[in-house]
PDB file of C-alpha atoms and ligand atoms in Angstrom:
ATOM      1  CA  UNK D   1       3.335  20.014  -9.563  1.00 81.00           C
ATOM      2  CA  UNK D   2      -0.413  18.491  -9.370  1.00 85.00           C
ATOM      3  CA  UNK D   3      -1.726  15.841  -6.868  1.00 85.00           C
ATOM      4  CA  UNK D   4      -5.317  14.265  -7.551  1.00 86.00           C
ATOM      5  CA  UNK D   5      -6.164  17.106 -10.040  1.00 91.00           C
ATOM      6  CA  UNK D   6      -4.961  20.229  -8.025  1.00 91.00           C
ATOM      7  CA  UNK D   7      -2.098  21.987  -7.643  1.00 91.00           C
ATOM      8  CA  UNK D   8       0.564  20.569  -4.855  1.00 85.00           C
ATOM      9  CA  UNK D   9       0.329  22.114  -1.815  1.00 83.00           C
ATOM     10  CA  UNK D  10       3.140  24.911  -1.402  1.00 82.00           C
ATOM     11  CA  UNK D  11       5.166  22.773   1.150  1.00 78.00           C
ATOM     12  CA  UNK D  12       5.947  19.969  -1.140  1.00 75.00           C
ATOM     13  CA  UNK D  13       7.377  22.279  -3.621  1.00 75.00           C
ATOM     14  CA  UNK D  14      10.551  22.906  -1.417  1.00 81.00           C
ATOM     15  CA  UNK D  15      12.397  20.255  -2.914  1.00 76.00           C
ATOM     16  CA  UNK D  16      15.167  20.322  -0.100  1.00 78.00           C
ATOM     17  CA  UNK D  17      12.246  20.112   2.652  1.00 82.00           C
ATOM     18  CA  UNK D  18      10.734  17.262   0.667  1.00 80.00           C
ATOM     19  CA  UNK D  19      14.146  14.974   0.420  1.00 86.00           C
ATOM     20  CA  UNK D  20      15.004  15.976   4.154  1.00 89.00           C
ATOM     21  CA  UNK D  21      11.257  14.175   5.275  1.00 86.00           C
ATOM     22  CA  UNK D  22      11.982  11.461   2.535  1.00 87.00           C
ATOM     23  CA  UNK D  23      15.014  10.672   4.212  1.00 90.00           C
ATOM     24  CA  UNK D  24      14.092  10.769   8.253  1.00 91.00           C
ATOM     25  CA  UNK D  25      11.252   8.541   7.323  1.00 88.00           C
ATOM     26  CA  UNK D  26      13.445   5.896   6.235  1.00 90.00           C
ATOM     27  CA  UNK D  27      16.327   6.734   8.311  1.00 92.00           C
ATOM     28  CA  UNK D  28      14.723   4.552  11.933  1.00 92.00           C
ATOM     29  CA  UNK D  29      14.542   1.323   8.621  1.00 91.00           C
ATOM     30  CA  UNK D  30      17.922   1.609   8.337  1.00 90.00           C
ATOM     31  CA  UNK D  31      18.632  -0.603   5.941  1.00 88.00           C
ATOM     32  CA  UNK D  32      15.537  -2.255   5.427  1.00 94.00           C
ATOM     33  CA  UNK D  33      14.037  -1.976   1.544  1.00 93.00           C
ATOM     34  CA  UNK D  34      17.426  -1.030   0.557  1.00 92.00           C
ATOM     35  CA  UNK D  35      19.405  -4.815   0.253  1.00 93.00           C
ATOM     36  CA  UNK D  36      18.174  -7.349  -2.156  1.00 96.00           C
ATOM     37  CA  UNK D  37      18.505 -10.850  -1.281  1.00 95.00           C
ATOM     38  CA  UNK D  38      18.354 -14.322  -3.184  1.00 96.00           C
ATOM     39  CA  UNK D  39      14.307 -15.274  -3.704  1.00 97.00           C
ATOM     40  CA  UNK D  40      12.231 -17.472  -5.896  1.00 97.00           C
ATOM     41  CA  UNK D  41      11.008 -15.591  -9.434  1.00 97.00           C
ATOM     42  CA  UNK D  42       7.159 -15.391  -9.791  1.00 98.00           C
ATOM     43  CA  UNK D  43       5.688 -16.283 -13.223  1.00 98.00           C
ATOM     44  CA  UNK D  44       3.569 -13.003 -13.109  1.00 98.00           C
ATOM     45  CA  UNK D  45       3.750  -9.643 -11.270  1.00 98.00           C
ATOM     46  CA  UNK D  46       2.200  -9.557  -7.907  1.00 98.00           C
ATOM     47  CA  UNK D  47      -0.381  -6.577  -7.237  1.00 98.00           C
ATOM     48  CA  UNK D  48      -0.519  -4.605  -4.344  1.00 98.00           C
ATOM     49  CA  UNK D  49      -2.987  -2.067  -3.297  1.00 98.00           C
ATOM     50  CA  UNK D  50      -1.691   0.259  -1.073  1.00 98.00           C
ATOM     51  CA  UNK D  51      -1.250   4.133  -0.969  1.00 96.00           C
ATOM     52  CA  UNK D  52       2.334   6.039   0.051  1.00 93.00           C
ATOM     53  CA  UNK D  53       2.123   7.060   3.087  1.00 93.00           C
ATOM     54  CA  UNK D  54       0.601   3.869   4.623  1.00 95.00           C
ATOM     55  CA  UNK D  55       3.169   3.014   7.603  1.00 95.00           C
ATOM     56  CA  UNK D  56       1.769  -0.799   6.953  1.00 97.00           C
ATOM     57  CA  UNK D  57       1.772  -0.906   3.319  1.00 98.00           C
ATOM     58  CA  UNK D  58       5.624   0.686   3.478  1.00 97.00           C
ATOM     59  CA  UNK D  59       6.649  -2.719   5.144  1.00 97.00           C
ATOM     60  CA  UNK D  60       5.471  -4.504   2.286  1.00 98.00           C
ATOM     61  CA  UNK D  61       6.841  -2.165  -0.013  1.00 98.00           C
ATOM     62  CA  UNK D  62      10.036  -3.153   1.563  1.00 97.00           C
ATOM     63  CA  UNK D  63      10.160  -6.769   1.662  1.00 98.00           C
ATOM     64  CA  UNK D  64       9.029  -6.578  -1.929  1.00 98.00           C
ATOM     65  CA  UNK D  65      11.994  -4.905  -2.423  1.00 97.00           C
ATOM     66  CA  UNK D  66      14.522  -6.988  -0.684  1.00 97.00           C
ATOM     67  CA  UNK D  67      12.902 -10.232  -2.647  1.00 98.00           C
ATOM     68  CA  UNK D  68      13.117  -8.736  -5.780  1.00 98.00           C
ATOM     69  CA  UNK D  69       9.588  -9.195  -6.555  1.00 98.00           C
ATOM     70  CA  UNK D  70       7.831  -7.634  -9.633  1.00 98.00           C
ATOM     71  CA  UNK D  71       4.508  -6.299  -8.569  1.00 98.00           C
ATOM     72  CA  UNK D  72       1.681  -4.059 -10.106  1.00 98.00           C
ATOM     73  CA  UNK D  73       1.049  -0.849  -7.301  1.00 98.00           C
ATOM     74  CA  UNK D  74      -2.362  -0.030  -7.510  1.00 98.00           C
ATOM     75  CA  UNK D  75      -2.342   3.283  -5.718  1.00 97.00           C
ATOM     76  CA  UNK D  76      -5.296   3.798  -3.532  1.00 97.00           C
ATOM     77  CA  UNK D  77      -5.040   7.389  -2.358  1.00 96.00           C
ATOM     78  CA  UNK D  78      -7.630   8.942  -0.334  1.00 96.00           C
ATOM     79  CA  UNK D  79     -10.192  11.477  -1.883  1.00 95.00           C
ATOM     80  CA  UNK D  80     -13.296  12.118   0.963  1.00 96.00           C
ATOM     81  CA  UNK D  81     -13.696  11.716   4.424  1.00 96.00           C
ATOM     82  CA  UNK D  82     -14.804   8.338   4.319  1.00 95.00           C
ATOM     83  CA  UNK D  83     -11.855   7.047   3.814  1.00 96.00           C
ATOM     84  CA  UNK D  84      -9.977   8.505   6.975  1.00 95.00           C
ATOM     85  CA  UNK D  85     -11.794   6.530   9.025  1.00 94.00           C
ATOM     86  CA  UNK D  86      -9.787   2.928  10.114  1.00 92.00           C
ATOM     87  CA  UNK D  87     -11.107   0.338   8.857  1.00 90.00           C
ATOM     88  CA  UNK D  88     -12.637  -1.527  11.693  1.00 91.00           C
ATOM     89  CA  UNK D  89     -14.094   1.933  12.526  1.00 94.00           C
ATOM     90  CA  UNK D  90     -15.351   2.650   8.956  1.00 93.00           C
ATOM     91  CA  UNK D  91     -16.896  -1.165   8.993  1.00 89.00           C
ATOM     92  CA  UNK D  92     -19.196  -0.982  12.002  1.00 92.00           C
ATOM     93  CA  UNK D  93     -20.113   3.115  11.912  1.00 93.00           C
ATOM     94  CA  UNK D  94     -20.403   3.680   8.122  1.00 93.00           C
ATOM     95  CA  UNK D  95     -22.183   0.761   7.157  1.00 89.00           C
ATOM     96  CA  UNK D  96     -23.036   2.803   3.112  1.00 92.00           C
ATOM     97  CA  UNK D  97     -19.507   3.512   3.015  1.00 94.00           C
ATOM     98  CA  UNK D  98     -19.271   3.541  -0.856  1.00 95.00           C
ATOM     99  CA  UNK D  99     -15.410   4.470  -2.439  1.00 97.00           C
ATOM    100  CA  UNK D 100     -15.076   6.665  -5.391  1.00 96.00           C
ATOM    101  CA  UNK D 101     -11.191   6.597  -6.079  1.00 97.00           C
ATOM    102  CA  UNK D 102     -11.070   4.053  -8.770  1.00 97.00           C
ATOM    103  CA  UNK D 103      -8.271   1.770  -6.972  1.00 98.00           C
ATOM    104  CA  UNK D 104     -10.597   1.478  -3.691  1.00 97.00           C
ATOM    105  CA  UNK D 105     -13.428   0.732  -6.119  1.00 97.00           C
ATOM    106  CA  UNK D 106     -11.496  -2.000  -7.561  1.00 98.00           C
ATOM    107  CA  UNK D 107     -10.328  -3.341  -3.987  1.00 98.00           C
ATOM    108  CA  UNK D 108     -14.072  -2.713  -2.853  1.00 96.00           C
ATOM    109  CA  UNK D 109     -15.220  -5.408  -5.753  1.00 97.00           C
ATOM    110  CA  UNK D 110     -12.416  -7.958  -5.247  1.00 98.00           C
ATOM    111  CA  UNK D 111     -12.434  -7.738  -1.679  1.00 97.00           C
ATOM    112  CA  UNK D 112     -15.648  -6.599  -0.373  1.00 95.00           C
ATOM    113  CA  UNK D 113     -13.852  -3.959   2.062  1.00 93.00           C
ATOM    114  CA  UNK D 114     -10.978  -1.412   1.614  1.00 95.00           C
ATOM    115  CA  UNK D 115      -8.212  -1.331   4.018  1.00 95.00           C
ATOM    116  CA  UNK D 116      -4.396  -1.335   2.624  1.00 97.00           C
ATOM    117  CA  UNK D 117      -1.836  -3.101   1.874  1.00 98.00           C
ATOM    118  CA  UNK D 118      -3.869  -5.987   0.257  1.00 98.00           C
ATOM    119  CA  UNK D 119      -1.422  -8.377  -1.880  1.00 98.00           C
ATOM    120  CA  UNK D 120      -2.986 -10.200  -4.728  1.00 98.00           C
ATOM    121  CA  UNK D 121      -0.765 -13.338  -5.958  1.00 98.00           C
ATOM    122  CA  UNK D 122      -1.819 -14.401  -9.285  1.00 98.00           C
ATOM    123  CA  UNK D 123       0.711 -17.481  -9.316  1.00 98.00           C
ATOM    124  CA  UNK D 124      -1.302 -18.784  -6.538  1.00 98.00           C
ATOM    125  CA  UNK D 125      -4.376 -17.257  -6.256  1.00 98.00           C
ATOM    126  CA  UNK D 126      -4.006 -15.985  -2.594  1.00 98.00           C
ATOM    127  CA  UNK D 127      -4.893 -12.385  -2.384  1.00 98.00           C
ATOM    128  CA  UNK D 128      -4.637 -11.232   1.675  1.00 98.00           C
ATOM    129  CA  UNK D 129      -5.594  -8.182   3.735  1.00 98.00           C
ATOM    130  CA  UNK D 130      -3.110  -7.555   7.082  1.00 98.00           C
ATOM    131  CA  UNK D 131       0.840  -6.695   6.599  1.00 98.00           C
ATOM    132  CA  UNK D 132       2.433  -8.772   9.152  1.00 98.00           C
ATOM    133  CA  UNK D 133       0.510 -12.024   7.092  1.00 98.00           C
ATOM    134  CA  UNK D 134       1.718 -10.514   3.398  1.00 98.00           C
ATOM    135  CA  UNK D 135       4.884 -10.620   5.266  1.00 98.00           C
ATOM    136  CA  UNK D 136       4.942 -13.900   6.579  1.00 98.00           C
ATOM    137  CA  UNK D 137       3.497 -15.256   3.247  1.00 98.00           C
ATOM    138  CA  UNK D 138       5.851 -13.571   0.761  1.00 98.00           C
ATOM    139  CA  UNK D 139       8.637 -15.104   3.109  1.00 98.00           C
ATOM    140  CA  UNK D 140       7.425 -18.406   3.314  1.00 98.00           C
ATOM    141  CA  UNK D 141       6.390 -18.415  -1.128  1.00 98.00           C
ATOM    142  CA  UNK D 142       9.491 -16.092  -2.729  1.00 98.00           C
ATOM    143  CA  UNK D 143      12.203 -16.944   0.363  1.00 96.00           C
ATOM    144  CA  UNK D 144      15.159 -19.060   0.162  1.00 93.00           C
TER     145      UNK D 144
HETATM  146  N1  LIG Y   1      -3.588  -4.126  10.791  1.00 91.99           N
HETATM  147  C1  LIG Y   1      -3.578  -3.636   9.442  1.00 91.99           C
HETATM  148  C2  LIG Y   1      -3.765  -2.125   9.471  1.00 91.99           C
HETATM  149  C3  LIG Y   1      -4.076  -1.583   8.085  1.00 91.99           C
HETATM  150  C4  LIG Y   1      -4.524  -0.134   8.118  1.00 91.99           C
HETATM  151  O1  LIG Y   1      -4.978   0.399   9.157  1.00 91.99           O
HETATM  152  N2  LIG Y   1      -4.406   0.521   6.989  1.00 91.99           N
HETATM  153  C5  LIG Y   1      -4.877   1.872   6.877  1.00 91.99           C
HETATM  154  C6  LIG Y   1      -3.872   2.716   6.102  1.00 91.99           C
HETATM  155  S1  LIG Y   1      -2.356   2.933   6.980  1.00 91.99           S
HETATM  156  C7  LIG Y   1      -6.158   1.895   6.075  1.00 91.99           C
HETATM  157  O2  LIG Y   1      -6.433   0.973   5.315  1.00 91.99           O
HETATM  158  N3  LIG Y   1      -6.956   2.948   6.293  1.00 91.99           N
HETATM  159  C8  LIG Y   1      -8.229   3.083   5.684  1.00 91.99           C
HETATM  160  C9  LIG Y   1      -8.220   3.587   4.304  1.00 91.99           C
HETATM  161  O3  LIG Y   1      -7.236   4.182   3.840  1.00 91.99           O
HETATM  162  O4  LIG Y   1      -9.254   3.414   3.643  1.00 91.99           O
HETATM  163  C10 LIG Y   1      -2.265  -4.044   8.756  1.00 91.99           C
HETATM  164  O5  LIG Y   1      -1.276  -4.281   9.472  1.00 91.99           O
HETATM  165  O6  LIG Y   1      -2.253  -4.159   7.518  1.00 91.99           O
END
């Protein structure tokens, strides 16, 4: 009913409409971020910064997912202009870009620039920016 404060917009409220665009985004995945598969356990919960709708943080949502990997999801929704612009963009135009969501403060601190999915590893202290390299790295640490 209410998205960052205000009320939804009209269109998500048709709950049929909003299941049918769940489903034909994941429908070209097929399968993937559905099947679980054996992995390592971490000690601790990963974290991952990332919003919804990312089409690059949704892959590591996914593998995740199919290691069976506990993680924190520190949701880093959009909330001005600002942060629209892609990050290469946004790093050499808006040089006093300054983030006001409290997630993309947070990534802003530990990482000194915002751009999502960024995976934070606390069982062995690698944090990394880039999806295909959180992919390759949660492989290569929680696969068997
Ligand atoms: N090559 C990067 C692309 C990451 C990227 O462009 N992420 C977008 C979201 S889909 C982003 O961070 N946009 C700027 C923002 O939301 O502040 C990757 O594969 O992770």
């Amino acid at each position: 009913r209410e998205y960052g404060g205000r009320p939804a917009p009209r269109r998500w409220l048709i709950r049929s409409l909003r299941t049918a665009a769940a489903v034909s985004a994941s429908l070209p995945r097929a399968s993937r971020g559905l099947r679980a598969q054996d992995s390592q356990v971490p000690e601790q919960a990963l974290e991952l910064y990332s919003f919804e709708a990312s089409p690059f943080a949704r892959l590591v949502r996914e593998r995740l997912t199919e290691l069976q990997l506990p993680y924190l999801l520190r949701q880093c929704g959009r909330d001005q202009w600002q942060d629209w612009v892609l990050p290469p963009l946004r790093r050499r135009l808006l040089d006093d870009y300054a983030p006001r969501q409290r997630n993309r403060i947070a990534l802003m601190e530990r990482a000194g620039r915002i751009a999502v999915p960024y995976l934070v590893d606390p069982n062995t202290g690698a944090e990394l920016f880039e999806s295909a390299d959180i992919l390759d790295y949660l492989d290569q640490t929680y696969g068997r």
